[in-house]
Structure formats: structure tokens, C-alpha cells
């Protein structure tokens, strides 16, 4: 409505109907100044909206200068009424100002308690019903209005009366009606929380300032809930008294950042709670009836995903959506009717296909763009430069990328992604490649840009002005603060992957000091695999890994000495964890010593790796012999002893005869059944094919299992089921067949020879086999004699 020279345009944030109404009202009112609900810190950069490179969805990002983690966003889509007002102002060269409470107050601690800055800032941008300062949440005004109109669905009611209606002859009439409704609600006691009162007082002060500046026709675009408070202005002294209680404002920086439709749809974090941004964008940008064109887009999407959708499907879907709207008493088919038609006609009742339409069209993956002229920290500018030079464009939709590290560009991309992960910017995460490869020259990533990365980049700016410098300093700082040895070895691996050669010496010094003080074999075992993996990157990445090899061999030697006694007296949970570390260390030592045996004695071995494999085998033998003679606390668990025997057997350092002897001893009546079951589990972990190749082992196991009592069998059954469930399906089937065929303990050929051949049944199959092979059947003489 209008009060002298001020037009108060009450809107619903991110509503396409409100956006169209604002555009029509501004065209009719022709203001000489535009005031918008938003952070006043953005007044200096609002002119960038005139740049063609500022493409919504975008957001204003404000953060505290001294603490970038205190940040807030004000997102705008093309269908946001505020964005429409901004564009109108810059296109007509009009002054445009933001009049909400400055973001710097939201970042300051409240007098009674520290308020979350995101909550305070998002409230001013996204809605007017958030809980603040301990007040009870305000009821939803739209829900109350819908209830008064006899509707139980506030969203559907608002779409019918606002979003789906075109502006009429008087573009200001809808705003007058909304202002009257909100005034009635506030007159009934539906007031705002304390922060709302502060915001409204500040908005009134800014309107007075615009009047003092000489503007005659002022358009104010704000949330409809605030219109009654801005229409009836109290005294200046009243507002000054309210604002006197504000805390000291925090120094704040602000800029434009890209946003996404998907983030707009989220109601948590920095989302806006718009359930259907893709649909709203279509409503705002489409002239005429939006339903046929949207259903056409849905058909194109489904056809691209190999769903059989024709033009006839689209025609029938349009008819169904319009019919449903009539039956439900709606002026136009809304999203509900349109999706019902999509499910019934285009998707043929499939919720899976419908979910694809929801994800791609109702929500969407639109990603905005920001011009280079927008303020940014040096780290952000360096990242933008690298993205362009490496041709890695940020995209909101997930994208899989395979990198060949033998190529210079791909290697540089890999280093960038690893450095960003070190800085907490998980733009790319490692993924499983569609190409099966065990080589170290290939990496697979899944890229997906998230708007909140802008905050993390601002936080990481404290470490340096370039991505490489910031990642290196962050690595050194993380190493000095690390408490676990495994964390340090993982950091060494990351430094090598990220190509941070400058940070590696400092990290290695911290690692050496920590390793020297750590006597826990479990910690050492958890740290070794990462170091050995890092050594593998030396060939493809061209890194000097001499210090790494020395550190890895030192850890391996200490593990060889300390492993057997460290496994004594472990409970079941600790034994299971140690078995995982045992397997990892075994694989790591295998990689570490690969190729040393062939050159032993003929070339210098500065790292002392030639005999490491033998020392590790000796440690495994010592572990396998630590039987619990005086109770479980006096020996190593059967799970670890059996695993040690299996590792020795697989490496050829133990023959099958000795393995069978050890199995026979473990399964004897002198051992506890639970310990024997654990030994079997450790022995068979990783594959049970050896039971097929050596039937004597299977016979020993079968004999033991059939000989235990019923009570003991019930106790060990969970362990055995878990053991055999981990075997390959084919192995389990074959073992079952062998046990059923019996007798066990003899080779399969001997079992077959012991059986008597049923010649009559064999002869009956000869004609069929001959027919399949296309030859004349040759009837054996014995069969012919029986036939005659």
C-alpha cells in the first residue's frame, strides 16, 4: 500500500508470483529510490547486479573479518522478489539500498547469551518466524490466513491466491490486500520476537533517511510480515531507544558468491527452504500456461534416461493435470497436479522415475555465476585462476572424473583436489573408477561444488594467499597439533599426493619424534600402511622418498619385535581389530620389500629391507606358537594365531603338511572349542579354496565339528557361520557338495573311483548327447545286448 511517497511491497521470499507482482508494481509506481530488506553492508557491491556475469542463483556472503567461520548467506534466485527489485533499480539507474539490521550485529554475542550468527543472519534473509533470543517461535502467518480461508494446506492456498495469478490492472492492489491481512494478524497479537522488533526499528530509520535524502517516491521491498510495522511509524526517539541495546557491531566483509537451486531447497544450514526451486524458476520464466512446457521437459528427461515416453503421453498428462485442478477446485494446475500426472502417465506409476523428475526438474542443479569484479580473498582468486587453467569448472551436479597422473594436466588437477581436501574444501572426493586398475598412475574423483565452500575458503585464507601455500602451512599446523601416529602418517601421504614438498620435511620431523615416543604396537601397525602407500607414489609423481623409506623400515622393525607379545591376552573385540592391522601390515611389508630379495647381496641396501621379510615371517611364527597353555590370558587369541599360520602358508613359508598338523593340534580335545573356532576363522579369512585343494584339511574340520557336543556346538555356531559366510559362494557350494558326497580325506579322483558307475543311466544319455553334437550314436555292446 502507499503512504504519501512510500510504497510498501510486502512479499514472500523466493516466490515467483511475488516477483512478478513486484516487477509490475515498480513499473507502475516508478520510484526514484528502492529499499530492500537485506544487509546494508552490501550497498557497496549491489551495483554488480548490472554485470552480465552475475547470474542467479547467487547469494550475498557476509563474514566476520577476524573470524570467517562466523558467516551468513542471503541467497537470491531469478524468481526472488528482492532480485527483481535489484535488477529494476540497476537497469533504471536508481539508488538501491539494503535496510535490514546490519550483519555485523548478528555476528556479535548477545547481551545475555551468544547467539548463533547463522541463525540471526539467515532469519533476516529467509523468513520472519525463526526463534531468536530465547523467544518462542512465531506462528506461521500464511498457515493462519489459509486456515481462516478454510484451507488446511498453507502452501497450496498461497500458490492459488498469489503464485499462480498474473498481476491485474492495479499492480499495487495485491500488496494492499496482503498488508491488510498481515495487519489483522498483528492486531490479534501475532507479533515478532525481540530481534524482529529491532530489525523493524532499523528499517524505519532507513526509510526516514531516504526521505531526508530528498527521494519523493520510495519503494520498499520487504517481508509481508513487516509491512504493518513500517506503515505506522512511531517516533524517532522510540526507535532509537530500541536500537540502543544492540551489541557492538563486528567488522564484516561481504561479497557475491554462486548459489544453487539444490541448496535453496534445503531447510537446514544455509538453505532457504524452497521445496521446488526448479518449478518456481519455470513458473517465473515461462509466458502463458507453464504446465505443457514443463511436462515436455519432463518427457525429454525421461527419454534421455531410456524411458518410453511419446508426444501422446505428454498430451494425456496435460489433460490429466488440468482435470485434477478442476476436480480439486484450483484455478490452475499446480505442482501437485502436475506430478500426479507425471507419475500416472509419463512414469506409468513408477516412483523411481518420478523421483528422477523431482530431482532434476522440481529441484534442479542450477549453479549461479559471479563476475571477477566481485570482492574476494586472494585465496579465492588463486583457486579461480587454477580452475580456469586446469579446465575444472565448478558444477553443482555430481561429475565423475578419471585422472591419468602420467599426464601433466591431470597430475596438476590431482594436486589441486588433494590440496583443497587438506583445507577442508571437499570439492572432489575419491571415487571408485569404472576402469579396474591397481596401478598408482590412475585416480578417480567425484566432483560436486557446494555453495558453503566459499566460507571454508575464507576460513582457509588465514593459512596463505595461494592454494599451495595455504595447504602447506595447514599441513604443518595440523602435524604439530596431531596426537596420534596414524594421523601423522596419513598426513604424510596427503602431502605427497598434494605435491607439498615444502611441508614434508617439517611433517616428517614431527612424525619421527612421535614414532620414537610411541610404544603401542597397535598405533605403529596402524601408521605403517599409509607410509608404505606414500612410497608407491614416488615413481609416478617424481618425489624423493628416501626419508619415507627410512621411517617405514624403522616402524616395520619395531612392529616385528613387538607384535607377538602385544597380541597376548586380547579380548575378542581387540583381537578382531588387531587382525585387521595384521593383514594391513603384512601387505605393507610385502610392498616395502618387493624386489629386494632379487637384489640381495648384489646391491647396497641402505634401508635394510633385504631381511625385513624374513624378520616379519619370524614374528608371525612366534605369534602362531603363543598358545594359551594356562588360560586365555597367557596366550594369543586363536583368531590371530590362525591368521598368522594362513599368512605364512600363503607366502610359501609354511607347507600344507605343517598347516594340517597345526590345524589337527588346534582341533584336538585338549583345546577349548571357542579358541579352535577362532583359529579356524583366522585361518580361513580371505578365502576357503585351500579346503578344496587339500581335502585333508576339510576332513579334519569336519571330524572336529561332528564330534563336539550339542552345547558346545551352539556356542561356536555363530563364529563358524560368520567364517563360512565370508567365503565365496562357489567355494561354499563346493564344500557342501564334498561333505555330502563323502568320504572326506581322499582326493576327489579317489572318491570318484570308489563310486560304482551306473551304466544303464549313462547309456540313456548317449542319444541326446549325440544329437547335440550332430553325430550318429554308437550304442555300447552291453547296452545292445540288453535291448535285444
C-alpha positions in Angstrom: 0.0 0.0 0.0 1.1 3.7 -0.3 1.6 6.2 2.5 2.4 9.6 0.8 5.6 9.0 -1.1 6.4 5.4 0.2 5.1 2.1 -1.4 5.4 -0.9 0.9 5.6 -4.0 -1.2 5.2 -6.9 1.2 6.4 -10.1 -0.4 7.1 -13.8 0.3 10.8 -14.5 -0.1 11.6 -16.6 -3.2 8.0 -16.6 -4.6 7.6 -16.3 -8.4 4.2 -14.7 -8.0 5.5 -12.1 -5.6 8.4 -11.5 -8.0 6.0 -10.8 -10.9 3.9 -8.6 -8.7 7.0 -6.6 -7.6 8.0 -6.1 -11.3 4.6 -4.9 -12.2 4.3 -2.6 -9.1 7.7 -1.0 -9.8 6.9 -0.4 -13.4 3.6 1.3 -12.4 4.9 3.2 -9.3 8.1 4.4 -11.0 10.0 5.1 -7.8 13.1 7.3 -7.5 14.7 5.0 -4.8 14.4 1.3 -4.0 14.9 0.0 -0.4 15.2 -3.8 0.0 15.3 -6.0 3.1 18.9 -7.2 3.3 22.3 -6.5 4.9 23.4 -2.8 4.5 27.0 -3.9 4.1 26.1 -5.0 0.6 25.3 -1.4 -0.6 28.8 -1.1 -2.0 28.5 -4.2 -4.2 24.9 -4.1 -5.3 25.9 -2.4 -8.5 27.5 -5.6 -9.7 23.9 -6.9 -10.4 24.2 -4.9 -13.6 27.1 -7.1 -14.7 26.0 -9.8 -17.2 28.4 -12.2 -15.4 26.3 -12.1 -12.2 23.9 -14.9 -13.0 21.4 -16.1 -10.3 21.1 -18.2 -8.2 23.7 -16.2 -6.2 24.0 -15.2 -2.6 25.4 -12.4 -0.5 28.1 -13.8 1.8 28.9 -11.8 4.9 31.6 -13.0 7.4 33.4 -11.5 10.3 36.8 -10.2 9.3 38.6 -11.6 12.4 36.6 -14.9 12.4 35.5 -16.0 8.9 33.7 -19.0 10.4 31.1 -16.6 11.6 29.3 -16.2 8.3 25.8 -15.9 6.8 24.3 -16.0 3.3 21.4 -14.1 1.7 20.5 -16.2 -1.4 18.6 -14.9 -4.4 17.2 -16.8 -7.4 15.9 -15.3 -10.6 12.4 -15.7 -9.2 13.2 -13.9 -5.9 11.3 -10.6 -5.5 14.4 -8.9 -4.0 16.4 -9.9 -7.1 13.7 -8.5 -9.3 13.8 -5.2 -7.4 17.6 -5.0 -7.6 17.6 -5.6 -11.3 14.9 -2.9 -11.8 16.9 -0.4 -9.8 20.2 -1.0 -11.6 18.6 -1.1 -15.1 16.9 2.2 -14.4 19.9 3.8 -12.7 18.0 4.2 -9.4 19.6 4.3 -5.9 19.1 1.0 -4.2 19.8 0.4 -0.5 19.6 -2.6 1.9 17.7 -1.6 5.0 17.8 -4.6 7.3 19.8 -4.8 10.5 23.5 -5.0 9.6 25.0 -8.4 9.6 27.8 -7.2 11.9 25.3 -7.1 14.8 24.3 -10.7 14.1 27.9 -11.9 14.5 28.3 -10.1 17.9 27.4 -12.0 21.1 24.1 -11.1 22.5 23.9 -9.4 25.9 22.6 -12.5 27.7 24.0 -15.3 25.5 26.0 -15.9 22.4 23.5 -16.2 19.5 24.5 -18.3 16.6 25.4 -15.9 13.7 24.0 -18.1 11.0 20.6 -18.1 12.7 20.5 -14.4 13.1 21.6 -13.6 9.6 19.5 -16.3 7.9 16.4 -15.1 9.8 16.8 -11.6 8.3 17.2 -13.1 4.8 14.9 -16.1 4.7 11.9 -15.6 6.9 10.3 -13.9 9.8 9.4 -16.8 12.1 12.8 -18.0 13.4 13.3 -18.5 17.1 15.7 -15.8 18.5 16.9 -14.6 21.9 15.1 -17.4 23.7 11.6 -16.3 22.4 9.0 -18.8 21.4 8.8 -19.3 17.6 6.2 -17.1 16.0 3.3 -18.9 14.3 3.3 -19.1 10.5 1.2 -16.2 9.3 0.4 -18.0 6.0 -0.9 -21.0 7.9 -3.2 -18.8 9.9 -4.5 -17.0 6.8 -5.1 -20.3 5.0 -7.0 -21.7 8.0 -9.1 -18.5 8.1 -9.9 -19.1 4.4 -10.9 -22.7 5.0 -7.8 -24.4 3.6 -5.7 -26.9 5.5 -2.7 -26.6 3.2 -1.0 -23.2 3.5 1.4 -23.8 0.6 -1.4 -24.7 -1.8 -3.6 -21.8 -0.7 -0.7 -19.3 -1.2 0.0 -20.7 -4.7 -3.6 -20.4 -5.7 -4.0 -16.8 -4.5 -0.6 -15.4 -5.3 1.9 -17.6 -7.2 -0.4 -18.7 -10.0 -2.1 -15.4 -10.6 -0.9 -12.7 -13.1 -0.9 -9.0 -12.0 -4.1 -7.2 -12.7 -4.9 -3.7 -13.8 -3.8 -2.1 -10.4 -0.4 -3.6 -9.7 -0.4 -2.2 -6.1 -3.8 -3.8 -5.2 -2.4 -7.2 -4.2 0.1 -5.6 -1.8 -2.6 -3.6 -0.2 -4.6 -6.8 0.4 -1.6 -8.7 1.8 -0.8 -5.7 4.1 -4.4 -5.6 5.4 -4.2 -9.3 6.2 -0.9 -9.1 8.0 -2.2 -6.0 9.9 -5.1 -8.0 11.1 -2.9 -10.8 12.3 -0.6 -8.5 14.1 -3.5 -6.7 15.7 -4.6 -10.0 17.1 -1.3 -10.3 18.9 0.8 -12.2 16.3 3.9 -10.1 17.0 7.5 -10.8 16.2 10.3 -11.7 18.6 12.7 -9.2 20.0 15.0 -9.4 17.0 12.1 -8.7 14.7 11.4 -5.5 16.6 15.0 -4.4 16.3 15.0 -5.1 12.6 11.8 -3.2 12.0 13.1 -0.2 14.0 16.3 -0.2 11.9 14.2 -0.4 8.7 12.1 2.6 9.8 15.3 4.6 10.4 16.5 3.8 6.9 13.2 4.9 5.4 13.4 8.2 7.3 17.0 8.6 6.0 15.8 8.1 2.4 13.1 10.8 2.9 15.7 13.2 4.3 17.9 12.5 1.2 15.1 14.1 -0.9 13.6 11.0 -2.5 9.9 11.5 -3.4 8.8 8.1 -4.5 10.3 5.3 -2.4 9.6 1.7 -3.0 10.3 -0.7 0.0 10.5 -4.4 -0.7 10.3 -6.4 2.5 8.7 -9.5 4.0 4.9 -9.1 4.2 5.0 -9.7 7.9 6.9 -6.4 8.4 4.6 -4.2 6.4 2.3 -3.2 9.3 5.3 -2.2 11.5 6.7 0.0 8.7 3.3 1.5 7.7 2.6 3.1 11.1 5.8 4.8 12.1 6.4 5.5 15.8 8.6 8.4 16.9 12.3 8.6 16.2 13.0 8.5 19.9 11.1 5.2 20.2 13.3 3.5 17.6 16.5 5.0 18.9 15.7 3.6 22.3 15.1 0.1 20.9 18.3 0.1 18.9 20.4 1.4 21.9 20.5 -2.1 23.3 22.4 -3.5 20.3 25.8 -5.1 20.9 28.9 -3.6 19.4 28.9 -4.3 15.7 31.6 -6.8 14.4 33.7 -5.7 11.4 32.4 -7.5 8.4 33.3 -8.3 4.8 30.7 -9.1 2.2 30.7 -10.4 -1.4 28.6 -12.2 -4.0 29.1 -16.0 -4.3 27.4 -18.6 -6.6 24.4 -20.5 -5.2 22.4 -23.5 -6.3 18.8 -24.4 -6.6 19.5 -27.6 -4.6 20.8 -25.5 -1.7 17.8 -23.3 -1.9 15.6 -26.4 -1.4 17.3 -27.3 1.9 15.7 -26.1 5.2 18.9 -26.6 7.2 22.3 -25.0 7.2 22.4 -22.2 4.6 19.3 -23.3 2.8 16.2 -21.3 2.2 13.5 -24.0 2.5 12.2 -23.6 -1.1 10.8 -27.0 -1.8 10.6 -26.7 -5.6 13.1 -24.1 -6.9 13.3 -25.6 -10.4 9.5 -25.5 -10.7 9.4 -21.9 -9.4 12.0 -20.9 -11.9 9.9 -22.4 -14.7 6.8 -20.6 -13.5 8.6 -17.2 -13.4 10.4 -17.5 -16.8 7.6 -19.1 -18.8 4.9 -17.0 -20.5 1.4 -18.4 -20.8 0.4 -21.8 -19.5 3.5 -23.3 -17.8 2.2 -26.9 -17.5 2.5 -28.1 -21.1 6.1 -26.9 -21.5 7.1 -28.3 -18.1 5.7 -31.7 -19.0 7.5 -31.6 -22.3 10.8 -31.0 -20.4 9.9 -34.0 -18.1 9.3 -36.1 -21.2 12.7 -35.1 -22.6 14.4 -36.0 -19.4 12.7 -39.4 -19.2 13.5 -40.2 -22.8 17.2 -39.4 -22.1 17.1 -42.0 -19.4 15.6 -44.6 -21.8 12.0 -44.4 -20.6 9.5 -44.9 -23.4 7.7 -41.5 -23.4 5.9 -40.2 -26.5 4.1 -37.0 -27.5 0.8 -38.7 -26.8 1.9 -39.3 -23.2 2.6 -35.5 -22.9 -0.9 -34.6 -24.3 -2.6 -37.0 -21.9 -0.6 -35.8 -19.0 -1.6 -32.2 -19.7 -5.2 -33.2 -19.8 -5.0 -35.2 -16.6 -3.2 -32.3 -14.7 -5.9 -29.8 -15.9 -8.7 -32.2 -14.9 -7.3 -32.8 -11.5 -7.1 -29.0 -11.0 -10.8 -28.6 -11.8 -11.8 -31.5 -9.5 -9.8 -30.0 -6.7 -11.1 -26.5 -7.2 -7.9 -24.9 -8.1 -7.6 -22.0 -10.7 -4.6 -23.7 -12.4 -2.8 -27.0 -12.2 -0.1 -26.7 -9.6 2.9 -28.8 -8.9 0.9 -31.4 -7.0 -1.4 -32.0 -10.0 1.5 -31.9 -12.4 3.5 -34.5 -10.5 0.4 -36.7 -10.2 0.0 -36.6 -13.9 3.7 -37.4 -14.4 3.5 -40.4 -12.1 0.3 -41.8 -13.7 1.1 -41.1 -17.4 4.8 -40.5 -18.1 6.2 -42.8 -15.4 3.4 -45.4 -15.6 3.1 -45.5 -11.8 6.8 -45.8 -11.1 8.0 -43.8 -8.1 11.6 -44.4 -9.2 11.1 -42.5 -12.5 9.1 -39.8 -10.6 12.0 -39.3 -8.2 14.2 -38.6 -11.2 11.8 -35.8 -12.3 11.7 -34.4 -8.8 15.5 -34.3 -8.5 16.3 -32.9 -11.9 13.3 -30.6 -12.6 11.4 -29.8 -9.4 14.7 -29.1 -7.6 17.4 -28.9 -10.3 21.2 -28.3 -10.2 21.3 -24.7 -11.5 24.6 -23.0 -10.4 25.0 -19.3 -10.5 28.0 -17.3 -11.7 29.8 -14.3 -10.2 31.9 -11.7 -12.1 35.7 -11.3 -11.4 34.9 -7.8 -10.1 33.2 -9.2 -7.0 35.3 -8.8 -3.8 37.2 -12.0 -2.9 40.1 -13.1 -0.7 43.4 -13.7 -2.5 43.0 -17.5 -1.9 39.7 -17.5 -3.7 41.2 -15.6 -6.7 44.1 -18.1 -6.9 41.6 -21.0 -6.8 39.6 -19.4 -9.6 42.8 -19.0 -11.7 43.7 -22.6 -11.2 40.2 -23.8 -12.1 40.4 -22.0 -15.4 43.9 -23.0 -16.2 43.2 -26.7 -15.5 39.8 -26.5 -17.1 37.9 -27.7 -14.0 34.7 -25.8 -14.0 32.7 -25.9 -10.7 29.3 -27.6 -11.2 26.5 -28.3 -8.8 25.7 -31.7 -10.4 28.0 -34.6 -9.3 30.5 -35.4 -12.0 33.0 -38.4 -12.1 36.5 -37.6 -13.4 39.3 -40.1 -14.1 42.8 -38.7 -14.0 45.9 -40.2 -15.6 48.8 -39.0 -13.4 51.3 -39.6 -16.2 49.8 -36.5 -17.9 50.9 -33.1 -16.6 47.5 -31.6 -16.6 45.9 -34.5 -14.8 48.7 -34.6 -12.3 48.1 -30.8 -11.6 44.4 -31.4 -11.2 45.1 -34.2 -8.7 47.4 -32.0 -6.7 44.7 -29.2 -6.6 42.0 -31.5 -5.4 44.2 -33.0 -2.7 45.3 -29.6 -1.5 41.7 -28.4 -1.3 40.7 -31.5 0.7 43.6 -30.7 3.1 42.0 -27.2 3.5 38.6 -28.7 4.2 37.1 -27.9 0.8 35.9 -31.3 -0.4 35.1 -30.2 -3.9 36.3 -33.6 -5.1 36.2 -36.9 -3.1 37.9 -40.1 -4.2 35.6 -42.5 -6.0 35.7 -46.0 -7.4 36.8 -45.9 -11.0 34.8 -47.6 -13.8 38.1 -48.8 -15.1 39.6 -51.6 -12.9 43.2 -50.7 -12.3 45.6 -51.4 -9.4 48.3 -49.1 -10.7 49.2 -45.8 -9.0 49.0 -43.7 -12.1 45.2 -43.5 -12.1 42.9 -41.6 -9.8 39.1 -41.3 -9.8 37.2 -38.4 -8.3 33.6 -37.3 -7.9 33.3 -33.5 -8.2 30.4 -31.5 -6.7 30.6 -27.8 -5.9 28.7 -26.7 -2.8 28.0 -23.0 -2.0 29.3 -23.2 1.5 32.8 -23.8 0.2 33.1 -20.1 -0.1 33.0 -19.9 3.7 35.7 -22.6 4.1 37.9 -20.8 1.6 37.5 -17.6 3.6 38.5 -19.6 6.7 41.5 -21.2 5.0 42.7 -17.7 3.9 44.5 -17.4 7.2 47.0 -20.1 6.1 48.1 -18.3 2.9 47.2 -16.4 -0.2 47.6 -19.3 -2.7 46.2 -22.8 -2.6 49.7 -24.3 -2.4 50.9 -22.0 0.3 47.7 -22.4 2.4 47.7 -26.2 2.1 51.4 -26.4 3.1 51.0 -24.2 6.1 47.8 -26.0 7.1 49.7 -29.4 6.9 52.5 -28.2 9.2 50.0 -26.7 11.7 47.9 -30.0 11.6 51.1 -32.1 12.2 52.1 -30.0 15.2 48.7 -30.4 16.7 48.4 -34.2 15.9 48.2 -36.6 18.8 48.0 -40.0 17.0 50.8 -41.5 15.0 48.3 -42.8 12.3 47.1 -39.2 11.8 50.7 -38.1 11.1 51.4 -40.9 8.6 48.1 -40.2 6.9 49.1 -36.5 6.7 52.5 -37.5 5.1 50.6 -39.5 2.5 48.3 -36.5 1.8 51.4 -34.2 1.5 52.8 -36.5 -1.2 49.5 -36.7 -3.0 49.2 -32.9 -2.9 52.7 -32.3 -4.0 53.6 -30.3 -0.9 57.3 -30.9 -0.9 57.9 -27.8 1.2 55.8 -29.0 4.1 57.0 -32.6 4.0 60.3 -32.1 6.0 58.5 -30.4 8.9 55.8 -33.1 9.0 58.4 -35.9 8.8 60.3 -34.4 11.8 57.1 -34.4 13.9 56.4 -38.0 12.7 59.9 -39.1 13.7 59.5 -37.6 17.2 56.1 -39.1 17.7 57.2 -42.5 16.5 60.1 -42.6 18.8 57.9 -41.9 21.8 55.0 -44.2 20.9 55.5 -47.8 22.1 52.0 -49.0 21.3 52.3 -51.7 18.6 48.7 -51.1 17.6 49.5 -47.5 16.8 52.6 -48.4 14.9 50.7 -51.0 12.9 48.0 -48.5 12.1 50.6 -46.0 10.9 52.8 -48.2 8.7 50.4 -48.8 5.8 49.9 -45.1 5.0 53.7 -44.6 4.9 54.2 -47.6 2.5 51.4 -46.4 0.3 53.1 -43.0 0.1 56.3 -44.7 -1.0 54.4 -46.1 -4.1 53.7 -42.5 -5.3 57.4 -41.8 -5.7 57.7 -43.3 -9.2 54.7 -41.7 -10.8 54.9 -38.3 -9.0 58.6 -37.9 -9.0 59.0 -37.4 -5.3 62.1 -38.1 -3.2 61.1 -40.9 -0.8 64.4 -41.6 0.9 63.2 -40.3 4.3 59.9 -42.1 3.9 61.6 -45.4 3.3 63.8 -45.0 6.4 60.8 -44.1 8.6 58.8 -47.0 7.2 61.5 -49.6 7.7 62.1 -48.3 11.3 58.4 -48.7 12.1 58.3 -52.2 10.5 61.3 -53.4 12.6 59.6 -52.2 15.8 56.4 -54.0 14.8 58.3 -57.2 14.1 59.8 -57.1 17.6 56.7 -56.0 19.5 53.8 -57.8 17.7 53.9 -61.3 19.3 53.8 -60.1 22.9 51.3 -57.3 22.1 48.8 -60.0 21.0 48.8 -61.9 24.3 45.7 -61.7 26.4 43.5 -59.7 24.0 39.7 -59.9 24.2 37.5 -60.7 21.2 37.0 -57.1 20.2 40.6 -56.2 20.5 41.7 -59.4 18.6 39.3 -58.5 15.7 40.9 -55.0 15.5 44.4 -56.5 15.7 43.6 -59.0 12.9 42.8 -56.1 10.6 46.0 -54.4 11.4 47.9 -57.7 11.0 46.6 -58.0 7.4 47.4 -54.4 6.6 51.0 -54.7 8.0 51.5 -57.9 6.1 50.5 -56.2 2.8 52.6 -53.2 3.6 55.7 -55.2 4.3 55.2 -57.1 1.1 55.1 -53.8 -0.8 58.0 -52.4 1.2 60.3 -55.4 0.5 59.1 -56.1 -3.1 62.2 -56.5 -5.3 64.7 -56.6 -2.5 65.2 -60.4 -2.5 66.2 -60.4 -6.1 69.0 -57.9 -5.5 70.0 -59.1 -2.0 73.8 -59.4 -1.8 74.4 -57.8 -5.2 73.5 -54.2 -4.4 73.7 -51.9 -1.4 70.6 -51.9 0.8 70.7 -48.5 2.7 67.3 -49.0 4.2 68.0 -52.5 5.5 64.9 -54.0 3.7 66.5 -57.2 2.4 66.0 -59.2 5.6 62.8 -57.5 6.7 60.6 -60.1 5.1 62.4 -62.9 7.0 62.1 -61.0 10.3 58.4 -60.5 9.7 57.9 -64.2 9.0 59.7 -65.0 12.2 57.3 -62.7 14.0 54.4 -64.5 12.5 55.8 -67.9 13.6 56.3 -66.6 17.1 52.7 -65.4 17.2 51.4 -68.7 15.8 53.2 -70.6 18.7 51.7 -68.4 21.5 49.0 -70.9 22.6 47.0 -70.2 25.8 48.5 -73.1 27.8 47.4 -71.6 31.1 44.2 -69.9 30.1 43.2 -67.2 27.5 45.2 -64.5 29.3 48.5 -66.5 28.8 48.5 -66.7 25.0 47.4 -65.1 21.8 43.7 -65.5 20.7 43.1 -68.3 18.3 41.9 -65.7 15.7 45.4 -64.2 15.5 47.3 -67.5 15.7 45.2 -69.0 12.9 45.6 -65.8 10.8 49.4 -65.9 11.3 49.5 -69.6 10.0 47.4 -68.7 7.0 49.7 -65.7 6.1 52.8 -68.0 6.4 51.1 -70.6 4.2 50.1 -68.1 1.5 53.7 -66.7 1.4 55.1 -70.2 0.9 57.0 -70.1 4.2 54.9 -73.0 5.6 53.9 -76.1 3.7 50.4 -77.7 3.7 51.7 -80.6 5.8 52.7 -78.3 8.6 49.5 -76.3 8.3 47.5 -79.5 8.6 49.5 -80.6 11.6 48.8 -77.3 13.4 45.1 -77.5 12.5 45.0 -81.0 13.9 46.5 -79.8 17.2 44.1 -76.9 17.5 41.1 -79.1 16.8 42.1 -81.7 19.4 40.1 -82.2 22.5 42.7 -80.5 24.6 41.8 -77.1 23.2 38.8 -75.0 24.1 36.2 -75.2 21.3 35.8 -71.4 21.2 39.6 -70.9 20.7 39.5 -73.6 18.0 36.6 -71.8 16.2 38.5 -68.5 16.4 41.6 -70.2 14.9 39.6 -71.6 12.0 38.1 -68.2 11.4 41.5 -66.6 11.2 42.8 -69.4 9.1 40.0 -69.2 6.5 39.7 -65.4 6.3 40.4 -64.3 2.8 39.4 -67.4 1.0 38.5 -71.0 1.7 39.7 -72.5 -1.6 42.5 -74.3 0.2 39.9 -76.6 1.8 39.1 -77.7 -1.8 42.7 -78.2 -2.8 43.7 -80.1 0.3 40.7 -82.4 1.3 42.6 -83.5 4.4 42.1 -80.1 6.0 38.4 -80.2 5.2 38.3 -83.7 6.7 40.0 -82.5 10.0 37.5 -79.7 10.2 34.5 -82.0 9.5 35.7 -84.6 12.1 36.1 -81.9 14.8 32.7 -80.3 14.0 30.8 -83.6 14.1 32.5 -84.6 17.3 31.7 -81.6 19.6 28.8 -81.8 22.0 25.4 -80.2 21.3 26.0 -77.5 23.9 29.5 -76.6 22.6 28.2 -76.6 19.0 25.6 -74.0 20.0 28.4 -71.8 21.4 30.7 -72.0 18.4 28.0 -71.9 15.7 27.9 -68.0 15.4 31.7 -68.0 14.9 31.6 -70.7 12.3 28.6 -69.2 10.4 30.5 -65.8 10.3 33.6 -67.6 9.0 31.9 -69.5 6.2 29.6 -66.6 5.3 32.8 -64.8 4.3 33.8 -67.4 1.8 33.0 -67.2 -1.9 29.6 -68.5 -2.9 31.1 -71.1 -5.2 33.5 -72.3 -2.6 30.7 -72.7 0.0 28.7 -74.7 -2.6 31.6 -77.0 -3.5 32.5 -77.6 0.2 28.9 -78.5 0.9 28.9 -81.0 -2.0 32.1 -82.6 -0.9 30.8 -83.0 2.7 27.6 -84.5 1.4 29.4 -86.9 -1.1 32.0 -88.2 1.4 34.1 -89.9 2.4 36.4 -86.9 3.2 40.2 -87.1 3.5 40.7 -88.5 0.0 41.3 -86.6 -3.3 38.2 -86.1 -5.5 39.6 -88.5 -8.1 39.8 -91.2 -5.5 36.3 -90.5 -4.4 35.1 -90.8 -8.0 37.0 -94.1 -8.5 35.5 -95.5 -5.3 32.0 -95.0 -6.6 30.4 -97.5 -9.0 29.3 -96.3 -12.4 25.6 -96.8 -13.3 26.0 -97.8 -17.0 22.3 -98.0 -17.7 21.8 -94.4 -16.7 24.9 -93.3 -18.7 23.8 -95.2 -21.8 20.4 -93.5 -21.7 22.0 -90.1 -22.2 24.1 -91.1 -25.2 21.4 -90.4 -27.9 20.7 -87.0 -26.6 24.4 -86.0 -26.4 24.9 -87.4 -30.0 22.0 -85.4 -31.3 23.5 -82.2 -29.7 26.9 -83.0 -31.3 25.4 -83.9 -34.7 26.9 -87.4 -34.8 25.4 -90.9 -35.0 25.1 -92.5 -31.6 27.3 -95.5 -31.0 25.5 -97.9 -28.7 27.8 -99.9 -26.4 27.8 -103.6 -27.0 26.5 -104.3 -23.5 23.6 -102.0 -24.0 22.7 -103.5 -27.3 22.6 -106.9 -25.8 20.3 -105.8 -23.1 18.0 -104.2 -25.7 17.7 -107.5 -27.7 
